[in-house]
XYZ file of C-alpha atoms in Angstrom:
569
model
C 101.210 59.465 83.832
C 99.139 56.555 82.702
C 96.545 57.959 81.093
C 99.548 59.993 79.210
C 101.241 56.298 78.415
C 98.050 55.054 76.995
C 97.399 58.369 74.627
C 101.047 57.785 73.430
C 100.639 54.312 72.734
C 97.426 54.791 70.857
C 98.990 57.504 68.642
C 101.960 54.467 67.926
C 99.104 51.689 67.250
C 97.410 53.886 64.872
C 100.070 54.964 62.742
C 101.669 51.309 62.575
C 99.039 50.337 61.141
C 99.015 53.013 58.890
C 102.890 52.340 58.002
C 103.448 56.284 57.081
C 104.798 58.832 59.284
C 103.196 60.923 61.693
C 101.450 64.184 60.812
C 101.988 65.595 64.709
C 105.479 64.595 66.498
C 105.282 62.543 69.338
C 106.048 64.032 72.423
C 109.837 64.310 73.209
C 110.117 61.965 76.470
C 108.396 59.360 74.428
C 111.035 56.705 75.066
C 111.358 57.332 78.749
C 107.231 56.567 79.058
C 107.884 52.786 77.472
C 111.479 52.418 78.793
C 110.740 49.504 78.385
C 110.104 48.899 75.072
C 114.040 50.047 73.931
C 115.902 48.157 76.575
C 118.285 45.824 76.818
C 117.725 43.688 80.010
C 120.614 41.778 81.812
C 119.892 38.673 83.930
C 122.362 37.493 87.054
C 122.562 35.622 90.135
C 124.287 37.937 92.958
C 125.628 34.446 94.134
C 127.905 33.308 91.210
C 128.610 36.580 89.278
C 131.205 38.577 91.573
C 132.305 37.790 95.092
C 134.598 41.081 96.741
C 135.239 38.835 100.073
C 136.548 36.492 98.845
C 134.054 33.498 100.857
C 133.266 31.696 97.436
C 129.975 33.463 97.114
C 128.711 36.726 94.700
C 127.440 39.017 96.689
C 126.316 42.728 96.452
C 129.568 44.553 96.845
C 130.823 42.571 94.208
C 128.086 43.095 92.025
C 128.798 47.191 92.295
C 132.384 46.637 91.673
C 131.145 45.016 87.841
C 129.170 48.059 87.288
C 131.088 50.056 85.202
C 131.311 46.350 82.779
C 127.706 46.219 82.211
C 127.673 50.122 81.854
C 130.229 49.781 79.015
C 128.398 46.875 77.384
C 125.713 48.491 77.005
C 123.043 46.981 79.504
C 119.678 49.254 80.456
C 118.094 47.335 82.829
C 119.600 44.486 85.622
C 117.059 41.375 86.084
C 118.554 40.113 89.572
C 117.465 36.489 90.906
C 115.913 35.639 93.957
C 118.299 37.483 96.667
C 116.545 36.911 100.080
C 117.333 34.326 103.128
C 116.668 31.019 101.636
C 117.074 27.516 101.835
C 119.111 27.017 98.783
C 117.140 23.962 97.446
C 115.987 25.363 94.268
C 118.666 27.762 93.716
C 116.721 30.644 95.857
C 113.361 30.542 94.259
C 112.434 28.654 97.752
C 111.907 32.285 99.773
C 111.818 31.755 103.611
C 112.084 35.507 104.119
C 110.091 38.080 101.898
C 111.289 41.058 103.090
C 115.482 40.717 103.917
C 118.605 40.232 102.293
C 120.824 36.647 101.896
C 123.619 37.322 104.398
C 125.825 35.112 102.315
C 125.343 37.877 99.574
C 125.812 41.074 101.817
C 123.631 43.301 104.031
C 121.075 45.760 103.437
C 123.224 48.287 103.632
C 124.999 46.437 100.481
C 122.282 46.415 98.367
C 121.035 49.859 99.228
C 124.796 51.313 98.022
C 124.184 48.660 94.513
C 120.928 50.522 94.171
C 122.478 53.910 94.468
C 125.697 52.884 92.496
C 123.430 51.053 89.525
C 120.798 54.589 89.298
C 123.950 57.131 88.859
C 124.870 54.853 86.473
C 121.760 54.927 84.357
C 121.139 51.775 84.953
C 117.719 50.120 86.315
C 116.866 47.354 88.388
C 114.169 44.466 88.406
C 113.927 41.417 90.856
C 112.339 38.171 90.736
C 109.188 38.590 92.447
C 108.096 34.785 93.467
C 104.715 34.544 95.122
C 103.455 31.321 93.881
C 105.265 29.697 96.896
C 107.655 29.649 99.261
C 110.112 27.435 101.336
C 108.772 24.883 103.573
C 110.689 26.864 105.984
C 109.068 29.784 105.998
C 107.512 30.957 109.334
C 104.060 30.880 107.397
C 104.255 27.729 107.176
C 106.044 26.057 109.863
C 102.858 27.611 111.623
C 100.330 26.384 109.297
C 101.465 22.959 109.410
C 101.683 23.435 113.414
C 97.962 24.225 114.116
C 94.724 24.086 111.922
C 93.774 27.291 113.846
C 96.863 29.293 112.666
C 95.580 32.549 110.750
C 98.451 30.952 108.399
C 96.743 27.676 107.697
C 94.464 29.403 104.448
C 97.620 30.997 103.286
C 98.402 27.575 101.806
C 96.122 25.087 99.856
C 94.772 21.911 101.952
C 93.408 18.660 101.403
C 92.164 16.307 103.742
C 92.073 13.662 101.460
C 94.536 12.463 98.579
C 93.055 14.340 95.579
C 92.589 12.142 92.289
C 95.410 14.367 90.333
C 98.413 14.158 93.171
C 100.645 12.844 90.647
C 99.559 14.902 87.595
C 100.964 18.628 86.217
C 104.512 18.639 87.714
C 106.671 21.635 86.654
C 109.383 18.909 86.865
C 108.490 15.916 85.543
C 110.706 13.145 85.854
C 112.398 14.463 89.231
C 109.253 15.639 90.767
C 106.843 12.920 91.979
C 103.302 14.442 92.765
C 102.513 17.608 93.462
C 99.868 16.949 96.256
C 101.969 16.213 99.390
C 100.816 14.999 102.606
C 102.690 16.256 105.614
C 102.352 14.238 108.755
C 102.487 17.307 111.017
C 99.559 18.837 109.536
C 97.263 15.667 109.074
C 96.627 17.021 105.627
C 97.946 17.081 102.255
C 99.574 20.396 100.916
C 99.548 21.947 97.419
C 102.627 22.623 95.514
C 103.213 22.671 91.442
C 107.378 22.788 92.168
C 109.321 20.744 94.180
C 107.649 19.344 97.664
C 109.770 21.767 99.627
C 107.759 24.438 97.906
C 104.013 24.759 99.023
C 101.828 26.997 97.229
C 100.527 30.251 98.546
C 96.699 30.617 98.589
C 96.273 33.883 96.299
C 92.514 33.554 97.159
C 92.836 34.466 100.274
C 93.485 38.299 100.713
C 95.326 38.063 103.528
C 97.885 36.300 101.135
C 96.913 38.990 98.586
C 97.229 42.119 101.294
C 100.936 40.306 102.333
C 101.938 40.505 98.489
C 101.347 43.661 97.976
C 103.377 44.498 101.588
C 106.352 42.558 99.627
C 105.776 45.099 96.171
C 105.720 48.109 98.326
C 108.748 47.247 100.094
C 110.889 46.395 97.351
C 109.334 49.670 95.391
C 110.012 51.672 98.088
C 113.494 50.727 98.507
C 114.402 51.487 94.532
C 113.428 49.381 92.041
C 112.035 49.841 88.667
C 109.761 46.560 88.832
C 109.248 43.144 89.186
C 109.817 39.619 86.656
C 106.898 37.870 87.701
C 108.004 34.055 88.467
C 105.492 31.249 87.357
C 102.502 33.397 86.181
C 99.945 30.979 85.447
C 100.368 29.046 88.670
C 100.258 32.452 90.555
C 96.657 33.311 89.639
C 95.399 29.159 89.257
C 92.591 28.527 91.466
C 93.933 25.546 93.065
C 91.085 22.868 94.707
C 91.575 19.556 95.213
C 88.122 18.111 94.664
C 88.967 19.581 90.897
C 91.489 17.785 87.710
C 91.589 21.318 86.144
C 92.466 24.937 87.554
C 90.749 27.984 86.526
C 92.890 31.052 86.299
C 91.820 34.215 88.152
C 93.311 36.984 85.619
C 91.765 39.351 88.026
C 95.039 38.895 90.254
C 97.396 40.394 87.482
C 95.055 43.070 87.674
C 95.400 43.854 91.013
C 99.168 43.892 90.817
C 99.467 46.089 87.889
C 97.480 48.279 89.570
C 99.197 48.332 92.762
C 102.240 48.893 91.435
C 101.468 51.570 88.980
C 99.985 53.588 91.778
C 103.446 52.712 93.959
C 105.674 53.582 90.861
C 104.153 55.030 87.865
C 106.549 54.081 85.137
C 107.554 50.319 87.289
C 106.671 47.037 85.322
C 105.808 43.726 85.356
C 107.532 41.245 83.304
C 105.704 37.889 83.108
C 106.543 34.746 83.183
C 104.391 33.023 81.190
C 104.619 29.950 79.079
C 101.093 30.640 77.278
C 100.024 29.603 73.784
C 99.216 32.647 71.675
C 95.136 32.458 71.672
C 95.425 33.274 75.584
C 98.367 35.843 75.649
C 95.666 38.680 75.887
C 94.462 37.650 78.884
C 97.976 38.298 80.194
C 98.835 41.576 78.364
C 95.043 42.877 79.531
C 92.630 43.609 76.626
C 93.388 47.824 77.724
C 96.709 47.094 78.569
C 95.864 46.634 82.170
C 98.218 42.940 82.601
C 101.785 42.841 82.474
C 103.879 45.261 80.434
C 105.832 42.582 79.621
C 106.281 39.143 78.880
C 108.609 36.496 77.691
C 107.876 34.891 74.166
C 108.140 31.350 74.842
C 106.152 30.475 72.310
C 108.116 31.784 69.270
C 111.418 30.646 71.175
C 110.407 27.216 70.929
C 110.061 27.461 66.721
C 112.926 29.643 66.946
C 115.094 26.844 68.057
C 113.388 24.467 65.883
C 114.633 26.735 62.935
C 118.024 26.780 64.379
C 118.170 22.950 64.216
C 116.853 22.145 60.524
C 116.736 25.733 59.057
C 112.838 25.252 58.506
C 111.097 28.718 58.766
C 107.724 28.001 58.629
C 106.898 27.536 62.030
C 108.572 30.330 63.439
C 107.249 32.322 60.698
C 103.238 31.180 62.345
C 104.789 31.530 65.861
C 105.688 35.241 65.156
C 102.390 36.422 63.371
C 100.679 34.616 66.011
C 102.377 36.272 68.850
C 102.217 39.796 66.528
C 98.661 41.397 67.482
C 99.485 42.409 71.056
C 97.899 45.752 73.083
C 99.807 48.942 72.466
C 101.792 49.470 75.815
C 102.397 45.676 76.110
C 106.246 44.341 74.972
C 107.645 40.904 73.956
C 110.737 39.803 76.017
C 112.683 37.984 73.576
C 115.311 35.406 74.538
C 117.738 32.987 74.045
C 118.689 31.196 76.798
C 118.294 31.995 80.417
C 118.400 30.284 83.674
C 115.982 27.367 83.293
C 115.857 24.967 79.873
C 115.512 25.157 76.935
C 111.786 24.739 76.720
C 110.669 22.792 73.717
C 107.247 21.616 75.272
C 105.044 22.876 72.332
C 106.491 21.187 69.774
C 105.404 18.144 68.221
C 107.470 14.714 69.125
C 109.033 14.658 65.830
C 109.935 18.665 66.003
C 111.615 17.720 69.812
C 113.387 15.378 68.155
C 115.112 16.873 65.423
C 116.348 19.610 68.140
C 117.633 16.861 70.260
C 119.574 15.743 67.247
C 121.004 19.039 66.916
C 121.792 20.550 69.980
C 121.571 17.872 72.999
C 121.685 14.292 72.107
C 123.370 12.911 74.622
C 120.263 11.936 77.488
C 122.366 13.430 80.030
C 121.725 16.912 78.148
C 117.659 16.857 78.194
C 115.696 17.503 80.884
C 111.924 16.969 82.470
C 110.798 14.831 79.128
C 110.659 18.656 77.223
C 114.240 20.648 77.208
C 118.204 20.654 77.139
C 120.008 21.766 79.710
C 123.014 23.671 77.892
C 124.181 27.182 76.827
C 123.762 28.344 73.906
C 127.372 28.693 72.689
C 128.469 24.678 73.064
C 124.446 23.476 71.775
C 125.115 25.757 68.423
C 128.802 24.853 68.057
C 129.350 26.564 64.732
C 130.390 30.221 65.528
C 128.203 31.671 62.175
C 125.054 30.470 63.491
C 125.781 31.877 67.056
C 126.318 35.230 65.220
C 123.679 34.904 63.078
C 121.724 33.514 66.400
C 122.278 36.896 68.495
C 121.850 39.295 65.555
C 118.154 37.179 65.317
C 117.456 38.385 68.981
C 118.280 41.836 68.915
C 116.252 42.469 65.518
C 113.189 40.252 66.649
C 110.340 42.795 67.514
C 110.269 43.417 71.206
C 112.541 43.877 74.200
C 116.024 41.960 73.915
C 116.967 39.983 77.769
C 120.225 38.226 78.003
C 121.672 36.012 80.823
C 125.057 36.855 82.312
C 128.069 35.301 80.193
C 125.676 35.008 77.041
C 127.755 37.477 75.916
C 131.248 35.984 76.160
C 129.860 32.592 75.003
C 130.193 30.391 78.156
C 129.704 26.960 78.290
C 127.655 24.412 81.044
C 128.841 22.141 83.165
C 126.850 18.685 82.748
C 127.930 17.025 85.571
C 126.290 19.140 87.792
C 122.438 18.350 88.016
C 119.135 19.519 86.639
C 119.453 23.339 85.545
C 122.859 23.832 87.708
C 124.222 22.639 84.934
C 123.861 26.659 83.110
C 124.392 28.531 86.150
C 128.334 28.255 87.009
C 130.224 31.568 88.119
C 130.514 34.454 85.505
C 133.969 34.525 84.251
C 136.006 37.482 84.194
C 139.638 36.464 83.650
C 142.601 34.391 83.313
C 143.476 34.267 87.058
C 142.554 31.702 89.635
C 138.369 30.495 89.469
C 137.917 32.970 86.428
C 138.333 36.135 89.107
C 134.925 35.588 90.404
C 136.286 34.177 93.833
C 139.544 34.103 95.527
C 138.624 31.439 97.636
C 140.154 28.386 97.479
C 136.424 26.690 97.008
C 133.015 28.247 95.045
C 130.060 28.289 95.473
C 129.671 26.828 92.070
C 132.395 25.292 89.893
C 133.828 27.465 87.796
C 133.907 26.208 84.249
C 137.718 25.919 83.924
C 138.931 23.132 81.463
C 137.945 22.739 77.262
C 136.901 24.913 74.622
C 134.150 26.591 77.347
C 136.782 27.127 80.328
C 137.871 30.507 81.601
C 141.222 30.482 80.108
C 139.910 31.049 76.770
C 136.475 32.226 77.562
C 136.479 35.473 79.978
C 135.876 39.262 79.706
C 139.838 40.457 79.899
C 140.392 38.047 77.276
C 137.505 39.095 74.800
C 137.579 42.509 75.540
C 140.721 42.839 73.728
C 139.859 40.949 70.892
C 138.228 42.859 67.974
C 136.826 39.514 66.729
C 135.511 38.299 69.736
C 132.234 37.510 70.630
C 131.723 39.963 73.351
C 133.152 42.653 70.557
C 130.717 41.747 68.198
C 127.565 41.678 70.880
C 128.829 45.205 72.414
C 128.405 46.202 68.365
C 124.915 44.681 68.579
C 123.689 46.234 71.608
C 124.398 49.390 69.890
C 123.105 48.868 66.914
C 119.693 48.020 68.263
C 120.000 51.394 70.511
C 120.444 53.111 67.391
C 117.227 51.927 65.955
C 114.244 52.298 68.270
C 111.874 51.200 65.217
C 112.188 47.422 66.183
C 111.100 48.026 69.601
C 108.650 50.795 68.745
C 107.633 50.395 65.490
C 105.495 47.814 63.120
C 106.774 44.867 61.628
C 105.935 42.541 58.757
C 107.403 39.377 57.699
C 108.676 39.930 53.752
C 108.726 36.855 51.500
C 112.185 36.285 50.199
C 111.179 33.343 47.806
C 114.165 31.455 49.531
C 113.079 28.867 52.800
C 116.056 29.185 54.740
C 116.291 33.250 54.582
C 113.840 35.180 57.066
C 113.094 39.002 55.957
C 111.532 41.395 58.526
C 110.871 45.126 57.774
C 109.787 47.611 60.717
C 108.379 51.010 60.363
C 108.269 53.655 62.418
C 107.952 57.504 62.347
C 108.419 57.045 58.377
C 111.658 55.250 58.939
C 111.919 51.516 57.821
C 114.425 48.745 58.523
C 114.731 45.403 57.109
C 116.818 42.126 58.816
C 117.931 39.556 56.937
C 119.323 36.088 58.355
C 120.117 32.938 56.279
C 119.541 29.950 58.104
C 121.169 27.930 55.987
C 124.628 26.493 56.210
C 125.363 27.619 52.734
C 125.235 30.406 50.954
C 121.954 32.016 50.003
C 120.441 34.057 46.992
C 116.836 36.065 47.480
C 114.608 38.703 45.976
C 112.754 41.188 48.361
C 110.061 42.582 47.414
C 109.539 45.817 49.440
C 106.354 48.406 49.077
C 106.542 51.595 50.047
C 110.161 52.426 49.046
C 109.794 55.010 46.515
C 113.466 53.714 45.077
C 115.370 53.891 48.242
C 117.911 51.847 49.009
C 118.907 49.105 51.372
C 122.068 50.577 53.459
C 123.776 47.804 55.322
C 124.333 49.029 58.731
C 127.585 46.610 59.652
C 129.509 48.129 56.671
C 127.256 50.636 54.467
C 127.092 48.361 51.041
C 123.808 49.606 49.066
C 121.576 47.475 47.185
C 119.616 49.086 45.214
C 116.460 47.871 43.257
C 116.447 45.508 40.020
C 114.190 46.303 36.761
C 111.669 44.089 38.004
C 111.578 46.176 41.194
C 112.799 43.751 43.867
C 115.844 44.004 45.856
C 118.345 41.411 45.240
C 120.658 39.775 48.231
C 122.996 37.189 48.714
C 124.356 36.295 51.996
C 126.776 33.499 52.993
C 125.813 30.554 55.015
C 124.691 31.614 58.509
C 124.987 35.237 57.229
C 122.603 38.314 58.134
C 122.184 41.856 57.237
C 120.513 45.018 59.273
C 119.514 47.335 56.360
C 117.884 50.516 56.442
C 115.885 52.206 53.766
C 118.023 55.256 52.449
């Protein structure tokens, strides 16, 4: 099958580049070899998105029972959060138990019937796969810190003496204080980029290596389609204390990939991996033998810039830059998800102008480099959160959105760090939003303003032709109907206008072109388009044409905040 996936995606590299159809059809289960590439992905937590027991707290049977919603709206492919026995201090990326299920969120049993239910439904399923540490109170490590002899002692990373850069390269900066640790019980100091209650595994060592790929097989064997790869670069670092920097060992995302194909054939990887652009092939694999998939930070970063002052140019660079990648390989693109907003690449004076924007208010950034809001209440203006979501479903790669995205929910400020975005899903008018019947949550629900579930929930919008949810159900079809953005090539096209951003994709001889003003006000440009042998443009949301002036360009004007999906007719 893989040498099959890499003959197919050759035959799609060559005739992008070509930009005319095929002379030989591809074969007919094209799609289902890159699955991935035409998906829509849907992130949850099990905890806060359905609880059927009523105890406060998501959990698996309540997760089936919503099924039939994300069905309906359209979702291929369920990203779930960290689900197994944990401590609960970073939200369940602190693991103490590889290999079993939360009891606050169900039993085996329970997730076995989600996997069944979610697979007749068409539906896939990846998991957060988080192997760059675990919980302090994991039995590795109660036993490493117990006794230098333990066979668990070189799972973790050691120092006998306080290395120089303790207090340098925190994940959290501003909360987090060091991220060399010394632990009185073990006489040493311990390694961990997170929070202290998170030491680092020792991928060196392949015991640690032999025990990850245990964890793969287990989770592969008991259903699912692959694996979102938590904190890539810190995964493969080769930590040592008597050294400032860390080499990566890309051989590591090697061995997975491998492992994993071999498991699962068509299973992925998705990465990830806050990388700038002139390293991203040493992710992706120069033969396509990294990660199927990762996230674009980079471009999200100018994207949001562009949001904020309506300046192109920068995501313009971000996307050519992030353009060239191997055949089989696949952007995830994003808006928000369950972490911050990210805006560590931009310059000071870039930061700032988001911060203007979208989170003024110091209680709204976070760690010196992001905002800690949803999209709906940072945006405000319901054009631009439009225009916003028709952006990420035309933006060349793989779509992922984060539970209640699609209904517009709000945060909650007042709870701390990046709690503040994760509050229970919100289904309807009744008591705690129907998530919980309890009398307490887990989570607050968000229940009072423009953001609380009397106005914001899924009975509510589901009714309402003019409702956000409406109009992102209309999306997610729209981009099923087009497989050239996730398949095919695109270009940027010059509009002669700042504010307006032009994108054409071809694929199989088909062409599409997106449109979005980014502008406040309305917008006039000229597209000039090769290759159209006097076709039209044929909107897509309501069939206008626009046909070609004498001078051979294509003349548009949208409103402020507007867009347009065209196809070449």
């Amino acid at each position: 099958m893989r040498n099959l996936l890499l003959v197919i995606c050759a035959c799609l590299c060559f005739q992008c580049k070509e930009n005319k159809p095929t002379e030989k059809p591809l074969p007919p289960d094209f799609k289902s070899e890159l699955w991935y590439k035409n998906s829509l992905i849907y992130n949850l937590d099990v905890e806060v998105f359905n609880d059927s027991d009523g105890d406060g707290t998501g959990d698996f049977n309540g997760l089936t029972q919503r099924l039939g919603y994300l069905k309906k709206l359209g979702v291929d492919v369920i990203w779930l959060a960290p689900f197994q026995p944990t401590p609960n201090g970073d939200d369940g990326y602190d693991i103490a138990d590889y290999y079993a299920i939360d009891n606050r969120l169900g039993t085996r049993a329970d997730f076995d019937a989600f996997m069944q239910q979610a697979r007749q439904q068409g539906i896939r399923v990846i998991m957060d796969l988080v192997i760059n540490h675990t919980s302090n109170q994991h039995p590795w490590f109660k036993q490493a810190r117990q006794d230098k002899n333990s066979p668990y002692r070189s799972w973790y990373v050691w120092s006998d003496k306080q290395p120089e850069n303790y207090d340098e390269g925190m994940v959290f900066p501003g909360v987090q204080k060091e991220i060399w640790t010394y632990d009185k019980q073990a006489g040493a100091y311990y390694y961990h980029r997170f929070y202290d209650f998170q030491p680092d595994l020792n991928m060196q060592n392949p015991a640690v290596q032999r025990e990850v790929r245990k964890i793969i097989k287990h989770w592969l064997d008991a259903g699912v389609d692959g694996f979102r790869l938590d904190a890539v670069p810190f995964v493969i670092e080769k930590a040592d204390p008597d050294k400032k920097e860390y080499e990566p060992q890309f051989e590591i995302i090697d061995m997975l990939h491998k492992y994993i194909q071999w498991q699962k054939g068509d299973a992925i990887v998705l990465g990830e991996a806050n990388v700038d652009p002139k390293d991203q092939r040493e992710y992706f694999g120069v033969n396509d033998e990294g990660m199927q998939m990762m996230f674009n930070f980079y471009a999200n970063q100018f994207l949001f810039y562009a949001l904020a002052t309506g300046e192109l140019e920068p995501l313009v660079d971000a996307l050519n830059a992030t353009r060239e990648i191997p055949s089989a390989a696949q952007w995830g693109f994003f808006l928000r998800n369950h972490d911050e907003v990210d805006l560590g690449r931009l310059s000071d004076k870039q930061r700032d102008k988001v911060y203007e924007k979208m989170g003024p208010e110091k209680n709204m950034q976070l760690y010196d480099r992001g905002i800690r809001r949803r999209l709906a209440p940072m945006l405000g203006d319901a054009r631009q959160i439009r225009l916003a979501y028709s952006l990420l479903f035309s933006l060349p790669g793989t779509p992922v959105i984060r539970y209640g995205e699609e209904l517009g929910m709000g945060d909650d400020l007042s709870l701390k760090e990046r709690e503040s975005v994760r509050t229970p899903m919100q289904w309807n008018t009744s008591r705690h939003a129907g998530f919980s019947t309890s009398d307490t949550t887990v989570k607050p629900v968000i229940s009072q303003g423009l953001y609380g579930y009397p106005r914001i929930n899924v009975a509510t919008e589901s009714q309402d032709p003019k409702s956000l949810l409406t109009f992102i159900s209309r999306l997610i079809q729209l981009r099923k109907a087009n497989p050239e953005i996730g398949l095919g090539t695109s270009t940027i096209v010059k509009t002669g206008v700042p504010n307006v951003l032009a994108m054409r994709y071809d694929w199989q001889g088909k062409s599409l072109v997106m449109v979005h003003n980014f502008s406040p006000q309305s917008q006039s440009a000229q597209l000039s388009l090769e290759h159209t042998d006097g076709q039209a443009l044929v909107s897509q949301f309501d069939q206008t044409q626009v046909r070609t002036a004498p001078n051979n360009t294509y003349p548009l004007s949208l409103p402020g905040y507007g867009y347009q999906w065209y196809r070449l007719k």
